[in-house]
């Protein structure tokens, strides 16, 4: 079936949003297992002109499946209205051309976004997505060849590294220890991931965060060890659809400085405050478009020099 909301599926999938790894590519389609009202369902999407051609396989109704798909790809967000907003701001006017059809790629599972965002810190897109995919295969639930992301209560009991696994199991050779977090390539982030799992398994109901104000949710996420403002904003934007979030790092700082402040050196926290105040409810989308515009237009290469 055709879902008539404009989107560039490939751009959205490959944009490095820390909600989840890109879906599995099967020919011209992207597919993944999605939890729809506690029923595991295979979603299959492909580009059809400017729109999505959507099929699903599972014991759920059409209305339920479409609603879930629309959330994941943020298909109810009015791109045309957003592009008019960009066009009315000289600093942003070129972005709709370079990033046309780019949408938020929201997490079906907010806990996966928490761990993905932690994993992405000081990491490449290729490495963190590989790590998350390996974690799904080790501890997730298998469904028709696909794997869900493990629940916090499961990941809480994962071994940190080969030494932890060797000392806590009956394995007779440490070289055989492969069922641990560091084996997935997460490095120093492993203790942060296990602590996050502990918090959301035993202390904080993750579903309550979506009901909080942005400021309350931000402070709650910051309580996770190893999570700073950038990662917290990524979690809130990609995991909970807080569009007022403006994830800011050194690259966003350079882009904002170039576009708005004549290249003046700025602190990242000031850039975050500027983005939230300047762009309001569009802050998350503007940040997403800024980054990909800088990559595609050559601005990123210019700023590197």
Coordinates of N, CA, C and O in Angstrom, one line a residue, residues 193-290:
X193 N 26.3 1.2 29.7 CA 25.1 0.4 29.2 C 24.5 -0.4 30.3 O 23.3 -0.5 30.4
X194 N 25.3 -1.1 31.1 CA 24.8 -1.9 32.1 C 24.1 -1.1 33.2 O 23.0 -1.5 33.7
X195 N 24.7 0.0 33.5 CA 24.0 0.9 34.5 C 22.7 1.5 34.0 O 21.7 1.5 34.7
X196 N 22.7 1.8 32.7 CA 21.4 2.3 32.1 C 20.4 1.2 32.2 O 19.2 1.4 32.5
X197 N 20.8 0.0 31.9 CA 19.9 -1.2 32.0 C 19.4 -1.4 33.4 O 18.2 -1.6 33.6
X198 N 20.2 -1.2 34.4 CA 19.8 -1.3 35.8 C 18.8 -0.2 36.1 O 17.8 -0.5 36.8
X199 N 19.0 1.0 35.7 CA 18.1 2.1 36.0 C 16.7 1.9 35.4 O 15.7 2.0 36.1
X200 N 16.7 1.4 34.2 CA 15.4 1.3 33.5 C 14.7 -0.1 33.8 O 13.5 -0.3 33.5
X201 N 15.5 -1.0 34.4 CA 14.9 -2.3 34.8 C 14.4 -2.2 36.2 O 13.3 -2.8 36.5
X202 N 15.0 -1.4 37.1 CA 14.7 -1.5 38.5 C 14.3 -0.2 39.1 O 13.7 -0.2 40.2
X203 N 14.6 1.0 38.5 CA 14.3 2.2 39.1 C 13.3 3.1 38.4 O 12.4 3.7 39.0
X204 N 13.5 3.3 37.1 CA 12.7 4.3 36.4 C 11.9 3.6 35.2 O 12.5 2.8 34.5
X205 N 10.6 3.9 35.2 CA 9.8 3.4 34.1 C 10.1 4.3 32.8 O 9.7 5.5 32.8
X206 N 10.7 3.7 31.8 CA 11.0 4.4 30.6 C 9.8 5.1 30.0 O 10.0 6.2 29.4
X207 N 8.7 4.4 30.1 CA 7.5 5.0 29.4 C 7.0 6.3 30.0 O 6.3 7.1 29.4
X208 N 7.5 6.6 31.3 CA 7.1 7.8 31.9 C 7.8 9.0 31.4 O 7.3 10.2 31.5
X209 N 8.9 8.8 30.7 CA 9.7 9.9 30.2 C 8.9 10.7 29.1 O 9.0 11.9 29.1
X210 N 8.2 10.0 28.3 CA 7.4 10.6 27.2 C 6.3 11.5 27.8 O 5.9 12.4 27.1
X211 N 5.9 11.3 29.1 CA 4.9 12.1 29.7 C 5.5 13.4 30.4 O 4.7 14.2 30.8
X212 N 6.8 13.5 30.5 CA 7.4 14.5 31.2 C 7.5 15.8 30.3 O 7.4 15.7 29.1
X213 N 7.8 16.9 31.0 CA 8.2 18.1 30.2 C 9.6 17.8 29.7 O 10.3 17.0 30.2
X214 N 10.0 18.6 28.7 CA 11.3 18.4 28.1 C 12.4 18.6 29.2 O 13.3 17.7 29.3
X215 N 12.3 19.6 30.0 CA 13.4 19.9 31.0 C 13.4 18.7 32.0 O 14.6 18.3 32.4
X216 N 12.3 18.2 32.4 CA 12.3 17.1 33.4 C 12.9 15.9 32.8 O 13.7 15.2 33.4
X217 N 12.5 15.6 31.5 CA 13.0 14.4 30.8 C 14.5 14.5 30.6 O 15.3 13.6 30.8
X218 N 15.0 15.7 30.3 CA 16.4 16.0 30.1 C 17.2 15.7 31.3 O 18.2 15.0 31.3
X219 N 16.7 16.2 32.5 CA 17.4 16.0 33.7 C 17.4 14.5 34.1 O 18.4 14.0 34.7
X220 N 16.3 13.8 33.8 CA 16.2 12.4 34.2 C 17.2 11.6 33.4 O 17.9 10.7 33.9
X221 N 17.3 11.9 32.1 CA 18.3 11.1 31.2 C 19.7 11.4 31.6 O 20.6 10.6 31.6
X222 N 20.0 12.7 32.0 CA 21.4 13.0 32.4 C 21.8 12.3 33.7 O 23.0 12.2 33.9
X223 N 20.9 11.7 34.4 CA 21.3 10.9 35.6 C 22.0 9.6 35.2 O 22.6 8.9 36.1
X224 N 21.9 9.2 34.0 CA 22.6 7.9 33.5 C 24.1 8.2 33.5 O 24.5 9.1 32.8
X225 N 24.9 7.4 34.2 CA 26.3 7.6 34.1 C 26.8 7.5 32.6 O 26.4 6.7 31.9
X226 N 27.7 8.4 32.3 CA 28.3 8.4 30.9 C 27.4 9.2 29.9 O 27.8 9.3 28.7
X227 N 26.3 9.7 30.3 CA 25.4 10.4 29.4 C 25.6 11.9 29.7 O 25.3 12.4 30.8
X228 N 26.0 12.7 28.6 CA 26.1 14.1 28.7 C 25.0 14.8 27.9 O 24.1 14.1 27.4
X229 N 25.0 16.1 27.8 CA 23.9 16.8 27.2 C 23.7 16.4 25.7 O 22.5 16.2 25.3
X230 N 24.7 16.1 24.9 CA 24.5 15.7 23.5 C 23.8 14.4 23.4 O 22.8 14.3 22.7
X231 N 24.3 13.4 24.2 CA 23.6 12.1 24.1 C 22.2 12.2 24.7 O 21.3 11.5 24.2
X232 N 22.0 12.9 25.8 CA 20.7 13.1 26.4 C 19.7 13.7 25.3 O 18.6 13.2 25.2
X233 N 20.2 14.7 24.6 CA 19.3 15.3 23.6 C 19.0 14.3 22.4 O 17.9 14.3 21.9
X234 N 20.0 13.5 22.1 CA 19.8 12.5 21.0 C 18.7 11.5 21.5 O 17.8 11.1 20.7
X235 N 18.8 11.1 22.8 CA 17.8 10.1 23.3 C 16.4 10.7 23.3 O 15.4 10.1 22.9
X236 N 16.3 12.0 23.7 CA 15.0 12.6 23.7 C 14.4 12.9 22.3 O 13.2 12.8 22.1
X237 N 15.3 13.3 21.4 CA 14.8 13.5 20.0 C 14.5 12.2 19.3 O 13.3 12.1 18.8
X238 N 15.4 11.3 19.2 CA 15.2 10.1 18.4 C 14.4 9.0 19.2 O 13.8 8.1 18.5
X239 N 14.5 9.0 20.5 CA 13.8 8.0 21.3 C 12.4 8.4 21.7 O 11.6 7.5 21.9
X240 N 12.2 9.7 21.9 CA 10.9 10.1 22.4 C 10.2 11.2 21.6 O 9.2 11.8 22.0
X241 N 10.8 11.7 20.5 CA 10.2 12.7 19.6 C 10.0 14.0 20.3 O 9.0 14.7 20.0
X242 N 11.0 14.4 21.2 CA 11.0 15.7 21.7 C 11.7 16.6 20.6 O 12.9 16.8 20.6
X243 N 10.9 17.2 19.8 CA 11.4 18.0 18.7 C 12.1 19.3 19.1 O 12.8 19.9 18.2
X244 N 12.0 19.7 20.3 CA 12.6 20.9 20.8 C 14.1 20.7 21.1 O 14.9 21.6 21.4
X245 N 14.5 19.4 21.2 CA 15.9 19.1 21.5 C 16.8 19.5 20.3 O 16.4 19.4 19.1
X246 N 18.0 20.0 20.7 CA 19.0 20.4 19.7 C 20.3 19.8 20.0 O 21.2 20.4 20.6
X247 N 20.5 18.5 19.7 CA 21.8 17.8 20.0 C 23.0 18.6 19.5 O 23.1 18.9 18.3
X248 N 23.9 18.9 20.3 CA 25.0 19.8 19.9 C 26.4 19.2 20.3 O 26.6 18.8 21.4
X249 N 27.2 19.1 19.3 CA 28.6 18.7 19.5 C 29.5 19.6 18.7 O 29.1 20.7 18.3
X250 N 30.8 19.2 18.6 CA 31.8 20.1 18.0 C 31.4 20.5 16.5 O 31.6 21.6 16.1
X251 N 30.8 19.5 15.8 CA 30.4 19.8 14.4 C 29.2 20.8 14.3 O 29.2 21.7 13.5
X252 N 28.2 20.6 15.1 CA 27.1 21.5 15.1 C 27.5 22.9 15.6 O 27.1 23.9 15.1
X253 N 28.5 22.9 16.5 CA 29.0 24.2 17.0 C 29.7 24.9 15.8 O 29.4 26.1 15.6
X254 N 30.5 24.2 15.0 CA 31.2 24.9 13.9 C 30.2 25.3 12.9 O 30.3 26.4 12.3
X255 N 29.1 24.5 12.6 CA 28.1 24.9 11.6 C 27.4 26.1 12.0 O 27.2 27.1 11.3
X256 N 26.9 26.1 13.3 CA 26.1 27.2 13.8 C 27.0 28.5 13.8 O 26.5 29.6 13.4
X257 N 28.2 28.3 14.3 CA 29.1 29.5 14.3 C 29.3 30.1 12.9 O 29.3 31.3 12.7
X258 N 29.5 29.2 11.9 CA 29.7 29.7 10.6 C 28.5 30.4 10.0 O 28.6 31.5 9.4
X259 N 27.3 29.8 10.2 CA 26.1 30.3 9.6 C 25.6 31.6 10.3 O 25.0 32.5 9.7
X260 N 25.8 31.7 11.7 CA 25.2 32.7 12.4 C 26.1 33.7 13.1 O 25.7 34.8 13.5
X261 N 27.4 33.3 13.4 CA 28.2 34.1 14.2 C 29.6 34.4 13.6 O 30.6 34.6 14.3
X262 N 29.7 34.4 12.3 CA 30.9 34.8 11.6 C 32.1 33.9 12.0 O 33.2 34.4 12.0
X263 N 31.9 32.7 12.4 CA 32.9 31.8 12.7 C 33.5 32.0 14.1 O 34.5 31.4 14.5
X264 N 32.9 32.7 14.9 CA 33.3 33.0 16.3 C 33.3 31.7 17.1 O 32.4 30.9 17.0
X265 N 34.4 31.5 17.9 CA 34.4 30.3 18.7 C 33.4 30.4 19.8 O 33.2 31.4 20.4
X266 N 32.6 29.3 20.0 CA 31.6 29.3 21.0 C 31.6 28.0 21.8 O 32.2 27.0 21.3
X267 N 31.0 28.0 23.0 CA 30.9 26.8 23.8 C 29.7 26.0 23.3 O 28.7 26.5 22.9
X268 N 29.9 24.7 23.3 CA 28.8 23.8 22.8 C 27.5 24.1 23.6 O 26.4 24.1 22.9
X269 N 27.5 24.3 24.9 CA 26.3 24.5 25.6 C 25.6 25.8 25.2 O 24.4 25.9 25.2
X270 N 26.4 26.8 24.7 CA 25.8 28.0 24.2 C 25.1 27.8 22.9 O 24.0 28.4 22.6
X271 N 25.7 26.9 22.1 CA 25.1 26.6 20.8 C 23.8 25.8 21.0 O 22.8 26.1 20.3
X272 N 23.8 24.9 22.0 CA 22.5 24.2 22.3 C 21.4 25.2 22.7 O 20.3 25.1 22.2
X273 N 21.8 26.1 23.6 CA 20.8 27.1 24.0 C 20.3 27.9 22.9 O 19.1 28.2 22.7
X274 N 21.2 28.4 22.0 CA 20.8 29.2 20.8 C 19.9 28.4 19.9 O 18.9 28.9 19.5
X275 N 20.2 27.1 19.7 CA 19.4 26.3 18.8 C 18.0 26.1 19.3 O 17.0 26.2 18.5
X276 N 17.9 25.9 20.6 CA 16.5 25.6 21.2 C 15.7 26.9 21.2 O 14.5 26.9 20.9
X277 N 16.4 28.1 21.5 CA 15.6 29.3 21.5 C 15.3 29.8 20.1 O 14.2 30.3 19.8
X278 N 16.2 29.7 19.2 CA 16.1 30.2 17.8 C 15.1 29.4 17.0 O 14.3 30.0 16.3
X279 N 15.1 28.1 17.1 CA 14.3 27.2 16.2 C 13.1 26.6 16.9 O 12.2 26.1 16.2
X280 N 13.0 26.7 18.2 CA 11.8 26.2 18.9 C 11.4 24.8 18.6 O 12.3 23.9 18.7
X281 N 10.2 24.6 18.2 CA 9.7 23.2 18.0 C 10.3 22.6 16.7 O 10.2 21.4 16.5
X282 N 11.0 23.4 15.9 CA 11.8 22.9 14.7 C 13.2 22.5 15.1 O 14.0 22.2 14.2
X283 N 13.7 22.7 16.3 CA 15.1 22.6 16.6 C 15.7 21.3 16.2 O 16.7 21.2 15.6
X284 N 15.0 20.2 16.5 CA 15.5 18.9 16.2 C 15.7 18.7 14.7 O 16.7 18.1 14.2
X285 N 14.7 19.1 14.0 CA 14.7 19.0 12.5 C 15.8 19.9 11.9 O 16.6 19.5 11.0
X286 N 15.9 21.1 12.4 CA 17.0 22.0 11.9 C 18.4 21.4 12.2 O 19.2 21.4 11.3
X287 N 18.6 20.8 13.4 CA 19.9 20.2 13.7 C 20.1 19.1 12.7 O 21.3 18.9 12.2
X288 N 19.1 18.2 12.5 CA 19.3 17.1 11.5 C 19.7 17.6 10.1 O 20.6 17.1 9.5
X289 N 19.0 18.6 9.7 CA 19.2 19.1 8.3 C 20.5 19.9 8.3 O 21.2 19.8 7.3
X290 N 20.9 20.6 9.3 CA 22.2 21.3 9.3 C 23.3 20.3 9.1 O 24.2 20.6 8.3

